[in-house]
Coordinates of C-alpha atoms in Angstrom, one line a residue:
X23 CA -14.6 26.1 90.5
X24 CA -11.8 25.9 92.9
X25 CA -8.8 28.3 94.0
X26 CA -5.9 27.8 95.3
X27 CA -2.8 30.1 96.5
X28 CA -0.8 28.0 99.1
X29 CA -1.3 24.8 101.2
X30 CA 1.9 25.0 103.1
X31 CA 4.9 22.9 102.4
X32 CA 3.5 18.7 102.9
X33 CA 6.1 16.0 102.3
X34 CA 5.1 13.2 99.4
X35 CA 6.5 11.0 97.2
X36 CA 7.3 13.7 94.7
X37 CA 8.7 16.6 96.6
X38 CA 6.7 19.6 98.7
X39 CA 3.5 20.2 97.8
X40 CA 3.0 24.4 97.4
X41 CA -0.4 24.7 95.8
X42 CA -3.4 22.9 95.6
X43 CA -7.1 22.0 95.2
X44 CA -9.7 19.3 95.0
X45 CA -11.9 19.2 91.8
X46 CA -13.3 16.6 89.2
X47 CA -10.8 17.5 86.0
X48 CA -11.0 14.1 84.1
X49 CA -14.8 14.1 83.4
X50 CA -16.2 11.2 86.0
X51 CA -17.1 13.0 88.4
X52 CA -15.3 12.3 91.1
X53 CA -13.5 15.0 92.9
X54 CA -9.6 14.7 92.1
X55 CA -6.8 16.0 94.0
X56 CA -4.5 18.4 92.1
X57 CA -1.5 19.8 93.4
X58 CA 2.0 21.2 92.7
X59 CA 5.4 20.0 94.0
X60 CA 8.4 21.9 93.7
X61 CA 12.0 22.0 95.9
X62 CA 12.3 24.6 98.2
X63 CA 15.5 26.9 98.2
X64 CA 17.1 27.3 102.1
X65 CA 16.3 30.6 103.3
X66 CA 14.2 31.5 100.2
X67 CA 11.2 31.7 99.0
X68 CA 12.4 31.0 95.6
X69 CA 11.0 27.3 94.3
X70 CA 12.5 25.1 91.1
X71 CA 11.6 22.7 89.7
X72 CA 7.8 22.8 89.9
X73 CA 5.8 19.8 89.0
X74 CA 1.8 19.3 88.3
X75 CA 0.9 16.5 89.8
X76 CA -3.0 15.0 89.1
X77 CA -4.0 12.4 91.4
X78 CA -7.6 10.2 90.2
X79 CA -10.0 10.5 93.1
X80 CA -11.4 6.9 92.1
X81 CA -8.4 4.8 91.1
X82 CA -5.6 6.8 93.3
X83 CA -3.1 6.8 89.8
X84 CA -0.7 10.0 89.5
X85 CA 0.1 11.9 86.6
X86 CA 2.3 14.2 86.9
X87 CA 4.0 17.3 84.2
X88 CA 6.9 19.3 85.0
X89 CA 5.9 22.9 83.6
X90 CA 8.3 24.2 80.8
X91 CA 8.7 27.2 83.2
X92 CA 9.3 25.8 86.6
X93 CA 11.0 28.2 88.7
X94 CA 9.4 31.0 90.8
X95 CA 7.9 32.3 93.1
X96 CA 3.9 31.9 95.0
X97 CA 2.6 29.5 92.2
X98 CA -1.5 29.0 92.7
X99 CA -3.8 26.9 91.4
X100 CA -7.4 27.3 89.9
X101 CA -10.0 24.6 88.6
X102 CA -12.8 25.7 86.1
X103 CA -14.1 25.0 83.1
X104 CA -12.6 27.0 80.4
X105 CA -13.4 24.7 77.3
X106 CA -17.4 24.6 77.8
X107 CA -17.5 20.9 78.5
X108 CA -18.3 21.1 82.0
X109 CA -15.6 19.4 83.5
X110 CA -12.7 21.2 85.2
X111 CA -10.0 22.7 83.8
X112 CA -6.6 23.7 85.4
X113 CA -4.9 27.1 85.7
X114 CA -1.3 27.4 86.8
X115 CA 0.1 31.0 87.7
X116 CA 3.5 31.4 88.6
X117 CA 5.6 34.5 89.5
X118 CA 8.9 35.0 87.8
X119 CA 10.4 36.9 90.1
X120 CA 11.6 39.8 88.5
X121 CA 11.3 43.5 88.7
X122 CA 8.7 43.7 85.5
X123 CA 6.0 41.3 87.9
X124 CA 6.0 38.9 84.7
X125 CA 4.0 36.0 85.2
X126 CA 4.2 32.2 83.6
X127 CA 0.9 31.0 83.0
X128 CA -0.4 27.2 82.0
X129 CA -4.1 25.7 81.5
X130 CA -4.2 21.9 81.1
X131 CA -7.1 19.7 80.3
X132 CA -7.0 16.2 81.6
X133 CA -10.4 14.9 80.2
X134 CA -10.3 11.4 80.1
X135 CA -6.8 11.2 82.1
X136 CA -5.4 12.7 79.0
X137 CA -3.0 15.5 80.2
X138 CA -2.7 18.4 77.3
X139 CA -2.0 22.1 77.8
X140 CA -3.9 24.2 76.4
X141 CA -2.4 27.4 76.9
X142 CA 0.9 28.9 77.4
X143 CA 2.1 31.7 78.2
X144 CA 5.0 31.9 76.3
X145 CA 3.2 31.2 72.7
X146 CA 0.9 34.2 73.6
X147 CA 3.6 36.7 74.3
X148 CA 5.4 35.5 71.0
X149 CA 1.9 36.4 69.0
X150 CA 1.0 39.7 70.5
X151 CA 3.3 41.8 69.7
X152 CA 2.9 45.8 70.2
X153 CA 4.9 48.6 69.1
X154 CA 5.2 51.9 71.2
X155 CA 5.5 55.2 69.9
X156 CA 5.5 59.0 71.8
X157 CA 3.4 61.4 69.5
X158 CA 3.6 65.4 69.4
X159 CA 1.1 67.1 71.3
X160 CA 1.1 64.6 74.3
X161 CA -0.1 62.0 72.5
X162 CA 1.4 58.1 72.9
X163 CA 0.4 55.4 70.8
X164 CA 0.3 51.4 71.1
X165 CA -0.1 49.3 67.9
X166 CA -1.0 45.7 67.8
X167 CA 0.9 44.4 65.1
X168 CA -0.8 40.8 65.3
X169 CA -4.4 42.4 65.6
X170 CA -3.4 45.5 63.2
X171 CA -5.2 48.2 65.8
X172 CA -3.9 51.4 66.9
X173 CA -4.6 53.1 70.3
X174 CA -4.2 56.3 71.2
X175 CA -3.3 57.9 74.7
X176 CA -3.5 60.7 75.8
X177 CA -0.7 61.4 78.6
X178 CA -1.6 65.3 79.8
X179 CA -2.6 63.6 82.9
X180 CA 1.3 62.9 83.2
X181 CA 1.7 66.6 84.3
X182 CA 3.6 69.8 83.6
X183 CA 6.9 68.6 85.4
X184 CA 7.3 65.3 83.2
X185 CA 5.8 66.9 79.9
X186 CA 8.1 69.5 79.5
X187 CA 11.2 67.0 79.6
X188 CA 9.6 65.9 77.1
X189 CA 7.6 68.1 74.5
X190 CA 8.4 71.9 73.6
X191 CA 6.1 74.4 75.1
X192 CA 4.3 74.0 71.8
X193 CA 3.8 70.4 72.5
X194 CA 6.6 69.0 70.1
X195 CA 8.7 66.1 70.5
X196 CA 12.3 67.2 71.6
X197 CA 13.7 63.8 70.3
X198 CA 11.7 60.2 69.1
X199 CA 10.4 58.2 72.0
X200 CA 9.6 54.8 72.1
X201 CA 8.2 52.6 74.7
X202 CA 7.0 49.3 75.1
X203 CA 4.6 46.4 76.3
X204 CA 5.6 43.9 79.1
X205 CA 4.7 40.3 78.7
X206 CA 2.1 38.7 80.6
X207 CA 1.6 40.1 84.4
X208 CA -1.5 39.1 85.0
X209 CA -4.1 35.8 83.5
X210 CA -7.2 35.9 85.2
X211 CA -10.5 33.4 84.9
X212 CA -13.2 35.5 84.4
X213 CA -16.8 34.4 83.7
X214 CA -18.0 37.5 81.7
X215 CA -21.2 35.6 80.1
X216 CA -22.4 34.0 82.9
X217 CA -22.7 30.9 81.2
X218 CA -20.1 29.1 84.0
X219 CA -17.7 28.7 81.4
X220 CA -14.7 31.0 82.2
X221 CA -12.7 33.1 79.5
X222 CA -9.2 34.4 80.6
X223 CA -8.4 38.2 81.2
X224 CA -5.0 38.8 80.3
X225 CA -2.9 42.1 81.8
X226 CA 0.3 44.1 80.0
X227 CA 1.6 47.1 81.4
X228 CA 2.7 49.8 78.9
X229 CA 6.1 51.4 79.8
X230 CA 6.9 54.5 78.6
X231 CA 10.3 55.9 78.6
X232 CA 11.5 53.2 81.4
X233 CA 10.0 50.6 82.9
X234 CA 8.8 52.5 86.2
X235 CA 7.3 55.0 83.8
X236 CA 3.6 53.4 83.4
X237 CA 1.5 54.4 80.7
X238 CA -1.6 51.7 81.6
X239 CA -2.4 48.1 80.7
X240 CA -3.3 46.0 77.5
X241 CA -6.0 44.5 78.7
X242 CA -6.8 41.0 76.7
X243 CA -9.9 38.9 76.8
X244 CA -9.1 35.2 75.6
X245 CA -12.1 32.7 75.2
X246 CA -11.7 29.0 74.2
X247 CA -13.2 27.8 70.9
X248 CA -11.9 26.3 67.8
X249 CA -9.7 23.9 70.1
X250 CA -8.0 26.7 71.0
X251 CA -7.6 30.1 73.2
X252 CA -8.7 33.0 71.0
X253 CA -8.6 36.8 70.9
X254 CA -12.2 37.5 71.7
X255 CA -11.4 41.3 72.3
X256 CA -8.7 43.7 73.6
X257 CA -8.6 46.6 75.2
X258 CA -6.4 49.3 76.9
X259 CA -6.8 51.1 80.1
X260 CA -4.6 54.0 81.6
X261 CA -4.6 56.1 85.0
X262 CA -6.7 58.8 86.0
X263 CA -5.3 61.8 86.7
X264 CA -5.9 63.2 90.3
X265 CA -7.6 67.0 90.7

């Protein structure tokens, strides 16, 4: 298991290296260096065009992928197994940039020197899909339309002040509500059986009537098996409220 956030800005062949970590990802057992490259904007922080690049810790040979989502900010790097086969696997997090903190998201495999991703963000925001209704009596609920589940919050902890803008004093909807779920802001490798294989733990913020206007998280655990990244369970989590 290795992490990393930044390594500073090196020169190379490819461009500037902006993540990286040192870990055995193609199964013989010799620690590999894996980085990303990307071009630098002048007087931003903003990076395009960023590029996984796997270099073989015994034979020196680059491989390299430019992500499907390449542009952002702060990407990082973590190495772990995530398929149970013992051998590394590679997470790629990148910030988007925008107000909603949405995240891009990549694991690759390279077993064997055989680059193939495995997950992507993009193909799990297009499956779970959520719709977001405001019930009477202070009451908001979230339905999973790919997992066919319903939660129910309950949003008195929202107070008096934003209630009554939007309920009668009887607790009645003055008009239909809707809300909704963000995409991915948060993927993170979790080992929640201890086995050392990790599973992913996926974030969501519900918005309620904008997007400031947080309602809590979709909280979604992901585990690896039939060749692919599953729903193993999903939860949601929502604020306290402060006495």
């Amino acid at each position: 298991m290795l992490y990393s956030n930044n390594s500073g800005s090196f020169p190379n062949d490819i461009g500037n290296v902006v993540a990286s970590a040192y870990g055995d990802v193609n199964g013989d057992r010799i620690a590999d260096y894996v980085y990303l490259t990307a071009v630098k904007t002048p007087d931003s922080n903003f990076l395009r065009d960023i590029t996984l690049v796997i270099k073989d810790g015994r034979t020196g040979i680059k491989q390299n992928s430019k992500l499907p989502s390449d542009a952002g900010y702060s990407p990082r790097l973590f190495l772990g197994d995530f398929t149970g086969d013992r051998i590394n696997d590679i997470l790629v997090g990148i910030n988007s940039g925008g107000s909603g903190g949405i995240m891009f998201y990549y694991v690759f495999s390279d077993v064997n020197n055989r680059l193939a991703m495995i997950f992507n963000y993009e193909d799990f925001n297009n499956k779970y899909q959520y719709k977001v209704n405001y019930l009477n009596y202070y009451k908001v609920s979230v339905q999973s339309l790919a997992e066919k589940t319903t939660y129910i919050l309950d949003i008195t902890y929202k107070g008096r002040e934003y209630l009554s803008d939007i309920y009668t004093n009887e607790g009645i909807l003055k008009a239909p509500i809707e809300g909704w779920v963000d995409p991915l802001s948060g993927l993170y490798p979790v080992d929640f059986d201890g086995n050392g294989v990790y599973e992913l733990l996926g974030y969501q913020k519900i918005a309620g009537r904008y997007h400031a206007d947080s309602l809590g998280y979709v909280q979604s655990i992901l585990k690896f098996q039939n060749m692919k990244f599953e729903l193993s369970s999903q939860y949601v989590a929502i604020f306290g409220s402060q006495e």
